[in-house]
XYZ file of N, CA, C and O in Angstrom:
596
model
N -117.797 -99.827 -21.279
C -118.861 -99.369 -20.466
C -119.319 -100.538 -19.569
O -119.080 -101.661 -19.845
N -120.010 -100.107 -18.445
C -120.588 -101.110 -17.590
C -122.119 -101.180 -17.868
O -122.723 -100.178 -18.076
N -122.655 -102.369 -17.717
C -124.079 -102.440 -17.846
C -124.825 -102.222 -16.532
O -125.549 -102.988 -16.010
N -124.370 -101.169 -15.932
C -124.934 -100.879 -14.603
C -125.782 -99.498 -14.698
O -125.811 -98.846 -15.750
N -126.366 -99.141 -13.565
C -126.853 -97.694 -13.482
C -125.795 -96.880 -13.110
O -125.614 -95.730 -13.765
N -124.926 -97.139 -12.224
C -123.825 -96.381 -11.833
C -122.670 -97.343 -11.267
O -123.035 -98.271 -10.648
N -121.491 -96.957 -11.728
C -120.322 -97.560 -11.115
C -119.515 -96.636 -10.265
O -119.173 -95.514 -10.703
N -119.282 -96.981 -9.055
C -118.560 -96.099 -8.076
C -117.191 -96.818 -7.741
O -117.153 -97.914 -7.347
N -116.179 -96.070 -8.022
C -114.777 -96.524 -7.858
C -114.028 -95.713 -6.956
O -113.680 -94.526 -7.252
N -113.598 -96.277 -5.827
C -112.713 -95.538 -4.889
C -111.359 -95.392 -5.629
O -110.934 -96.265 -6.285
N -110.795 -94.142 -5.578
C -109.491 -93.830 -6.238
C -108.441 -94.696 -5.671
O -108.417 -94.831 -4.480
N -107.684 -95.308 -6.545
C -106.590 -96.199 -6.034
C -105.303 -95.435 -5.911
O -105.027 -94.357 -6.446
N -104.379 -95.940 -5.024
C -103.059 -95.367 -4.846
C -102.189 -95.456 -6.114
O -101.456 -94.600 -6.360
N -102.500 -96.454 -6.921
C -101.753 -96.646 -8.170
C -102.602 -96.233 -9.351
O -103.715 -96.757 -9.442
N -102.183 -95.335 -10.102
C -103.080 -94.859 -11.240
C -103.209 -95.973 -12.268
O -102.222 -96.760 -12.549
N -104.265 -96.001 -13.012
C -104.502 -96.996 -14.112
C -105.858 -96.777 -14.664
O -105.942 -97.292 -15.898
N -106.773 -96.199 -14.043
C -108.233 -96.077 -14.600
C -108.143 -94.982 -15.537
O -107.555 -93.941 -15.294
N -108.706 -95.225 -16.715
C -108.797 -94.155 -17.677
C -110.218 -94.220 -18.192
O -110.893 -95.191 -18.438
N -110.823 -92.920 -18.357
C -112.219 -92.648 -18.886
C -112.087 -91.863 -20.167
O -111.330 -90.893 -20.168
N -112.784 -92.237 -21.162
C -112.673 -91.629 -22.479
C -113.559 -90.376 -22.390
O -114.661 -90.393 -22.031
N -112.909 -89.182 -22.826
C -113.585 -87.942 -23.019
C -114.035 -87.757 -24.369
O -113.124 -87.500 -25.164
N -115.283 -87.899 -24.709
C -115.763 -87.745 -25.977
C -115.493 -86.418 -26.632
O -115.277 -86.230 -27.865
N -115.474 -85.280 -25.827
C -115.381 -83.972 -26.323
C -113.914 -83.655 -26.779
O -113.641 -83.177 -27.848
N -112.984 -84.276 -25.969
C -111.543 -83.942 -26.345
C -110.921 -85.106 -27.111
O -109.807 -85.043 -27.587
N -111.744 -86.356 -27.195
C -111.239 -87.420 -27.805
C -109.901 -87.950 -27.176
O -109.003 -88.390 -27.909
N -109.830 -87.930 -25.843
C -108.617 -88.343 -25.079
C -109.054 -89.056 -23.911
O -110.230 -89.004 -23.451
N -108.066 -89.856 -23.389
C -108.374 -90.683 -22.183
C -107.946 -89.849 -21.023
O -106.877 -89.153 -20.976
N -108.790 -89.830 -20.008
C -108.746 -88.959 -18.819
C -108.353 -89.928 -17.680
O -108.986 -90.896 -17.531
N -107.451 -89.522 -16.889
C -107.049 -90.390 -15.728
C -107.412 -89.769 -14.324
O -106.823 -88.869 -13.823
N -108.578 -90.213 -13.877
C -109.127 -89.629 -12.635
C -108.122 -89.741 -11.380
O -108.145 -88.842 -10.592
N -107.409 -90.777 -11.401
C -106.436 -90.839 -10.219
C -105.444 -89.854 -10.244
O -104.996 -89.265 -9.273
N -104.903 -89.543 -11.420
C -103.940 -88.430 -11.543
C -104.511 -87.098 -11.274
O -103.827 -86.306 -10.569
N -105.676 -86.800 -11.746
C -106.441 -85.566 -11.350
C -106.684 -85.479 -9.870
O -106.577 -84.385 -9.292
N -107.015 -86.603 -9.210
C -107.227 -86.563 -7.818
C -105.978 -86.273 -7.122
O -105.863 -85.438 -6.076
N -104.855 -86.783 -7.491
C -103.547 -86.502 -6.945
C -103.137 -85.000 -7.198
O -102.664 -84.387 -6.192
N -103.384 -84.417 -8.263
C -103.129 -83.073 -8.586
C -103.946 -82.106 -7.639
O -103.527 -81.245 -7.085
N -105.295 -82.603 -7.463
C -106.167 -81.825 -6.493
C -105.585 -81.875 -5.162
O -105.577 -80.882 -4.442
N -105.134 -83.028 -4.685
C -104.615 -83.193 -3.325
C -103.354 -82.291 -3.210
O -103.278 -81.528 -2.177
N -102.455 -82.257 -4.232
C -101.291 -81.532 -4.083
C -101.591 -79.973 -4.032
O -100.992 -79.255 -3.244
N -102.526 -79.558 -4.944
C -102.784 -78.064 -4.999
C -103.504 -77.628 -3.670
O -103.226 -76.561 -3.195
N -104.366 -78.557 -3.155
C -104.950 -78.255 -1.838
C -103.963 -78.140 -0.732
O -104.017 -77.221 0.097
N -102.997 -78.924 -0.746
C -101.984 -79.027 0.301
C -101.125 -77.700 0.159
O -100.668 -77.092 1.142
N -100.752 -77.317 -1.122
C -99.972 -76.111 -1.313
C -100.682 -74.912 -0.825
O -100.153 -74.046 -0.116
N -102.015 -74.857 -1.160
C -102.895 -73.725 -0.718
C -102.877 -73.564 0.800
O -102.958 -72.516 1.380
N -102.817 -74.677 1.525
C -102.910 -74.670 2.946
C -101.485 -74.582 3.641
O -101.270 -74.458 4.819
N -100.443 -74.500 2.699
C -98.977 -74.369 3.257
C -98.451 -75.743 3.810
O -97.485 -75.748 4.570
N -99.072 -76.908 3.346
C -98.594 -78.110 3.700
C -97.727 -78.840 2.565
O -97.736 -78.333 1.452
N -97.071 -79.789 2.950
C -96.209 -80.551 2.009
C -97.103 -81.193 0.900
O -97.783 -82.076 1.228
N -96.892 -80.835 -0.365
C -97.648 -81.508 -1.492
C -97.297 -82.882 -1.765
O -98.081 -83.600 -2.368
N -96.218 -83.307 -1.319
C -95.669 -84.589 -1.596
C -96.052 -85.657 -0.444
O -95.705 -86.879 -0.608
N -96.701 -85.161 0.548
C -97.227 -86.134 1.657
C -98.089 -87.210 1.024
O -98.879 -86.950 0.069
N -98.117 -88.373 1.720
C -98.894 -89.462 1.139
C -100.064 -89.773 2.179
O -100.922 -90.683 1.896
N -100.059 -89.091 3.303
C -101.117 -89.257 4.271
C -101.652 -87.935 4.848
O -100.899 -86.910 4.730
N -102.662 -87.969 5.607
C -103.269 -86.865 6.302
C -103.863 -87.410 7.636
O -104.326 -88.534 7.624
N -103.995 -86.586 8.658
C -104.543 -86.970 9.775
C -106.006 -86.430 9.916
O -106.174 -85.218 9.836
N -106.913 -87.280 10.129
C -108.318 -86.857 10.141
C -108.883 -87.437 11.520
O -108.887 -88.678 11.665
N -109.331 -86.572 12.450
C -109.868 -86.969 13.721
C -108.865 -87.940 14.333
O -109.245 -89.090 14.902
N -107.641 -87.674 14.311
C -106.547 -88.506 14.970
C -106.163 -89.656 14.249
O -105.303 -90.455 14.802
N -106.667 -89.950 13.089
C -106.397 -91.220 12.401
C -105.618 -90.829 11.067
O -105.996 -89.864 10.273
N -104.614 -91.601 10.880
C -103.634 -91.311 9.702
C -104.219 -92.092 8.486
O -104.443 -93.203 8.566
N -104.734 -91.278 7.364
C -105.322 -91.835 6.165
C -104.559 -91.523 4.984
O -103.890 -90.542 4.856
N -104.590 -92.451 4.075
C -103.829 -92.193 2.807
C -104.462 -91.124 2.011
O -105.688 -90.867 2.072
N -103.667 -90.391 1.152
C -104.206 -89.254 0.428
C -105.391 -89.642 -0.414
O -106.292 -88.791 -0.585
N -105.442 -90.752 -1.018
C -106.514 -91.138 -1.903
C -107.843 -91.565 -1.288
O -108.809 -91.680 -2.029
N -107.872 -91.635 0.001
C -109.021 -92.187 0.621
C -110.297 -91.316 0.609
O -111.308 -91.699 0.821
N -110.034 -90.067 0.214
C -111.226 -89.149 0.154
C -111.731 -88.868 -1.269
O -112.635 -88.201 -1.459
N -111.215 -89.623 -2.187
C -111.639 -89.335 -3.654
C -112.440 -90.627 -4.250
O -111.999 -91.761 -3.961
N -113.452 -90.280 -4.906
C -114.254 -91.331 -5.520
C -114.589 -90.997 -6.938
O -114.836 -89.809 -7.196
N -114.632 -92.021 -7.804
C -114.910 -91.703 -9.258
C -116.292 -92.334 -9.503
O -116.608 -93.521 -9.064
N -117.201 -91.566 -10.004
C -118.657 -92.033 -10.362
C -118.680 -92.061 -11.845
O -118.436 -91.066 -12.516
N -119.003 -93.288 -12.378
C -119.188 -93.466 -13.762
C -120.491 -93.963 -14.211
O -120.973 -95.018 -13.724
N -121.301 -93.221 -15.013
C -122.647 -93.681 -15.356
C -122.584 -94.970 -16.203
O -121.660 -95.097 -17.020
N -123.505 -95.832 -16.018
C -123.529 -97.075 -16.812
C -124.492 -97.061 -17.932
O -125.354 -96.108 -18.084
N -124.706 -98.165 -18.599
C -125.533 -98.306 -19.768
C -127.106 -98.212 -19.313
O -127.874 -97.761 -20.005
N -127.393 -98.678 -18.203
C -128.749 -98.678 -17.709
C -129.168 -97.169 -17.369
O -130.271 -96.816 -17.753
N -128.212 -96.328 -16.921
C -128.531 -94.972 -16.712
C -128.689 -94.344 -18.107
O -129.570 -93.391 -18.251
N -127.816 -94.684 -19.012
C -127.996 -94.066 -20.299
C -129.279 -94.403 -20.961
O -130.037 -93.511 -21.526
N -129.774 -95.662 -20.729
C -130.952 -96.107 -21.249
C -132.114 -95.395 -20.633
O -133.080 -94.750 -21.274
N -132.218 -95.295 -19.249
C -133.248 -94.514 -18.602
C -133.268 -93.081 -18.703
O -134.325 -92.429 -18.568
N -132.135 -92.539 -19.064
C -132.046 -91.135 -19.292
C -132.256 -90.652 -20.690
O -132.170 -89.520 -21.112
N -132.594 -91.700 -21.613
C -132.724 -91.495 -22.976
C -131.508 -90.818 -23.687
O -131.705 -89.790 -24.376
N -130.359 -91.276 -23.295
C -129.097 -90.748 -23.844
C -128.746 -89.404 -23.420
O -127.807 -88.822 -23.936
N -129.383 -88.888 -22.365
C -128.960 -87.606 -21.799
C -127.682 -87.700 -21.021
O -126.900 -86.901 -20.936
N -127.569 -88.888 -20.344
C -126.393 -89.267 -19.500
C -125.782 -90.443 -20.290
O -126.391 -91.540 -20.216
N -124.571 -90.264 -20.889
C -123.987 -91.434 -21.658
C -123.197 -92.282 -20.746
O -122.536 -91.828 -19.760
N -123.098 -93.512 -20.944
C -122.344 -94.537 -20.270
C -120.833 -94.117 -20.433
O -120.480 -93.772 -21.523
N -120.063 -94.214 -19.371
C -118.643 -93.959 -19.430
C -117.865 -95.051 -20.037
O -117.812 -96.157 -19.623
N -117.188 -94.706 -21.181
C -116.235 -95.570 -21.728
C -114.916 -95.594 -20.937
O -114.377 -94.538 -20.777
N -114.509 -96.742 -20.452
C -113.300 -96.714 -19.588
C -112.575 -97.993 -19.687
O -113.059 -98.907 -20.206
N -111.354 -97.884 -19.120
C -110.481 -99.102 -19.239
C -109.461 -98.918 -18.084
O -109.322 -97.825 -17.450
N -108.842 -100.063 -17.774
C -107.745 -99.978 -16.746
C -106.515 -100.455 -17.476
O -106.443 -101.382 -18.153
N -105.407 -99.597 -17.366
C -104.124 -99.874 -18.020
C -103.168 -100.222 -17.005
O -103.081 -99.689 -15.899
N -102.338 -101.172 -17.370
C -101.154 -101.536 -16.395
C -99.940 -100.475 -16.553
O -99.858 -100.039 -17.610
N -99.392 -100.278 -15.470
C -98.272 -99.400 -15.533
C -96.989 -100.188 -15.251
O -96.968 -101.086 -14.359
N -95.932 -99.834 -15.976
C -94.623 -100.509 -15.853
C -93.971 -100.076 -14.621
O -94.060 -98.896 -14.219
N -93.226 -100.903 -14.046
C -92.314 -100.513 -12.916
C -93.060 -100.019 -11.683
O -92.482 -99.181 -10.939
N -94.328 -100.474 -11.504
C -95.132 -100.035 -10.351
C -95.731 -101.139 -9.624
O -95.862 -102.237 -10.347
N -96.154 -100.992 -8.494
C -96.919 -102.131 -7.793
C -98.186 -102.404 -8.591
O -98.694 -101.562 -9.280
N -98.858 -103.525 -8.311
C -100.060 -103.889 -8.949
C -101.139 -102.911 -8.420
O -101.200 -102.467 -7.285
N -102.090 -102.539 -9.243
C -103.214 -101.659 -8.915
C -104.309 -102.464 -8.277
O -104.787 -103.422 -8.807
N -104.852 -102.060 -7.135
C -105.936 -102.741 -6.452
C -107.170 -101.832 -6.570
O -107.150 -100.598 -6.291
N -108.358 -102.432 -6.853
C -109.574 -101.543 -6.915
C -110.763 -102.364 -6.469
O -110.801 -103.582 -6.626
N -111.707 -101.600 -5.928
C -112.930 -102.254 -5.364
C -114.154 -101.544 -5.766
O -114.665 -100.800 -4.942
N -114.473 -101.649 -7.035
C -115.717 -100.864 -7.543
C -116.935 -101.392 -6.954
O -117.109 -102.624 -6.632
N -117.922 -100.473 -6.875
C -119.313 -100.919 -6.494
C -120.176 -100.735 -7.711
O -120.257 -99.598 -8.273
N -120.811 -101.759 -8.119
C -121.638 -101.732 -9.344
C -123.052 -101.638 -8.931
O -123.660 -102.654 -8.313
N -123.709 -100.517 -9.200
C -125.190 -100.393 -8.804
C -126.078 -100.837 -10.003
O -126.042 -100.134 -10.930
N -126.697 -101.875 -9.855
C -127.584 -102.413 -10.889
C -128.826 -103.158 -10.141
O -128.685 -103.625 -9.182
N -129.894 -103.061 -10.933
C -131.156 -103.725 -10.406
C -130.940 -105.214 -10.811
O -130.497 -105.659 -11.797
N -131.539 -106.060 -9.892
C -131.560 -107.508 -10.144
C -132.835 -108.185 -9.760
O -132.866 -109.374 -9.540
N -133.889 -107.411 -9.613
C -135.192 -107.935 -9.320
C -135.650 -108.790 -10.388
O -135.921 -108.276 -11.540
N -135.725 -110.087 -10.285
C -136.045 -111.000 -11.411
C -137.507 -110.841 -12.028
O -137.634 -111.174 -13.257
N -138.429 -110.362 -11.290
C -139.704 -110.383 -11.775
C -140.283 -109.049 -12.234
O -141.427 -109.015 -12.691
N -139.587 -107.973 -12.139
C -139.940 -106.760 -12.500
C -139.320 -106.492 -13.996
O -138.198 -106.620 -14.281
N -140.260 -106.032 -14.914
C -139.884 -105.756 -16.206
C -139.821 -104.227 -16.571
O -140.713 -103.489 -15.947
N -139.018 -103.813 -17.432
C -138.959 -102.460 -17.839
C -140.353 -102.083 -18.431
O -140.932 -102.786 -19.344
N -140.946 -101.005 -17.839
C -142.239 -100.511 -18.360
C -141.987 -99.016 -18.670
O -142.111 -98.099 -17.887
N -141.652 -98.794 -19.935
C -141.363 -97.389 -20.369
C -142.416 -96.379 -20.080
O -142.292 -95.285 -19.686
N -143.668 -96.744 -20.310
C -144.845 -95.919 -19.898
C -144.863 -95.562 -18.561
O -145.000 -94.404 -18.136
N -144.761 -96.562 -17.620
C -144.789 -96.375 -16.197
C -143.658 -95.543 -15.650
O -143.751 -94.696 -14.897
N -142.425 -95.968 -16.083
C -141.228 -95.506 -15.429
C -140.692 -94.300 -16.194
O -139.971 -93.483 -15.501
N -140.864 -94.115 -17.398
C -140.275 -93.087 -18.211
C -141.279 -92.207 -18.988
O -140.889 -91.364 -19.691
N -142.551 -92.398 -18.788
C -143.433 -91.563 -19.364
C -143.750 -91.957 -20.919
O -144.137 -91.071 -21.621
N -143.389 -93.105 -21.308
C -143.715 -93.587 -22.698
C -142.428 -93.530 -23.535
O -141.358 -93.119 -23.152
N -142.681 -94.022 -24.821
C -141.560 -94.209 -25.781
C -141.727 -93.110 -26.820
O -142.889 -92.536 -26.984
N -140.696 -92.703 -27.406
C -140.667 -91.837 -28.620
C -140.041 -92.590 -29.729
O -139.375 -93.569 -29.561
N -140.112 -91.970 -30.979
C -139.761 -92.675 -32.126
C -138.202 -92.745 -32.149
O -137.603 -93.536 -32.776
N -137.446 -91.939 -31.398
C -136.007 -91.910 -31.400
C -135.438 -92.690 -30.278
O -134.274 -92.502 -29.799
N -136.179 -93.689 -29.653
C -135.687 -94.476 -28.582
C -135.657 -95.953 -29.088
O -136.293 -96.849 -28.365
N -134.882 -96.367 -30.148
C -134.949 -97.754 -30.580
C -134.514 -98.714 -29.469
O -134.957 -99.911 -29.335
N -133.465 -98.344 -28.740
C -132.819 -99.234 -27.705
C -133.839 -99.477 -26.609
O -134.065 -100.488 -26.115
N -134.403 -98.167 -26.168
C -135.458 -98.306 -25.049
C -136.635 -99.160 -25.506
O -137.147 -99.920 -24.782
N -137.023 -98.953 -26.763
C -138.129 -99.838 -27.248
C -137.897 -101.210 -27.174
O -138.629 -102.090 -26.933
N -136.568 -101.614 -27.679
C -136.104 -103.018 -27.649
C -136.076 -103.549 -26.190
O -136.490 -104.735 -25.997
N -135.773 -102.671 -25.246
C -135.614 -103.218 -23.853
C -136.977 -103.139 -23.095
O -137.076 -103.816 -22.042
N -137.979 -102.561 -23.670
C -139.237 -102.345 -23.009
C -139.858 -103.822 -22.809
O -139.912 -104.632 -23.765
N -140.275 -104.163 -21.702
C -140.853 -105.438 -21.310
C -139.778 -106.460 -20.844
O -140.102 -107.517 -20.461
N -138.421 -106.126 -20.942
C -137.480 -106.997 -20.478
C -137.189 -106.931 -18.990
O -137.405 -105.798 -18.350
N -136.701 -108.027 -18.406
C -136.180 -107.823 -17.066
C -134.846 -107.214 -17.039
O -134.226 -107.088 -18.098
N -134.371 -106.795 -15.927
C -133.055 -106.079 -15.766
C -131.989 -107.106 -16.219
O -131.078 -106.740 -17.004
N -132.083 -108.353 -15.867
C -131.168 -109.428 -16.390
C -131.108 -109.525 -17.926
O -130.124 -109.702 -18.450
N -132.336 -109.549 -18.467
C -132.397 -109.617 -19.880
C -131.790 -108.384 -20.536
O -131.122 -108.438 -21.643
N -132.040 -107.096 -20.037
C -131.469 -105.931 -20.508
C -129.885 -105.981 -20.460
O -129.264 -105.792 -21.349
N -129.403 -106.511 -19.291
C -127.985 -106.692 -19.109
C -127.363 -107.635 -20.192
O -126.341 -107.311 -20.755
N -128.092 -108.744 -20.451
C -127.600 -109.642 -21.299
C -127.693 -109.019 -22.795
O -126.740 -109.331 -23.588
N -128.665 -108.272 -23.130
C -128.861 -107.643 -24.396
C -127.782 -106.650 -24.689
O -127.427 -106.380 -25.850
N -127.248 -106.043 -23.572
C -126.325 -104.894 -23.782
C -124.865 -105.457 -24.030
O -124.015 -104.639 -24.139
N -124.684 -106.698 -23.925
C -123.324 -107.333 -23.904
C -123.013 -107.445 -25.393
O -123.803 -107.812 -26.173
N -121.753 -107.255 -25.773
C -121.189 -107.226 -27.101
C -121.247 -108.699 -27.633
O -121.268 -109.621 -26.866
C-alpha cells in the first residue's frame, strides 16, 4: 500500500502493475483490463482490435494514453474509517519484454504545522478507531512515518 490519500497511475504500455482483490483473493492486472477494454471497444466500432494507436483531434496517440488507475492509500483509509481500504499492489517484472515505465502521482498532504484533529475533520473518535486515535494530533509526516512497516 501507499501512505498517500490517493495514488494515480497512468496505464503503461507494458503490463506489470498488480492490485490485490480481497474478495477473490487474486491479483488483478489493470493494464491487461485496459487493453481488453480497448480491444472490445474497437471491435464494437468495427476497427482493428490489435491497433496500438488512435487518432484524436488529428494527433496519433498510443492506446493506453486514455486509461488511468486510481488506488486509495492509507491516509484515505484512515480518514474514511476503513470504509475505503488502501489498495495492496505490486509491480512484477515480465520476462522477454521491454522495461516497464511508470509515472505515478502520489497525492498526500505535507503541511508541516497542521495536525490531525479527528473532532474537527472527522466528527470525533469512536471506540473502534484505534489507528485513528493513535494518529490524532500527529502531523501528516508523523502519520506517514507511523504507517511504515
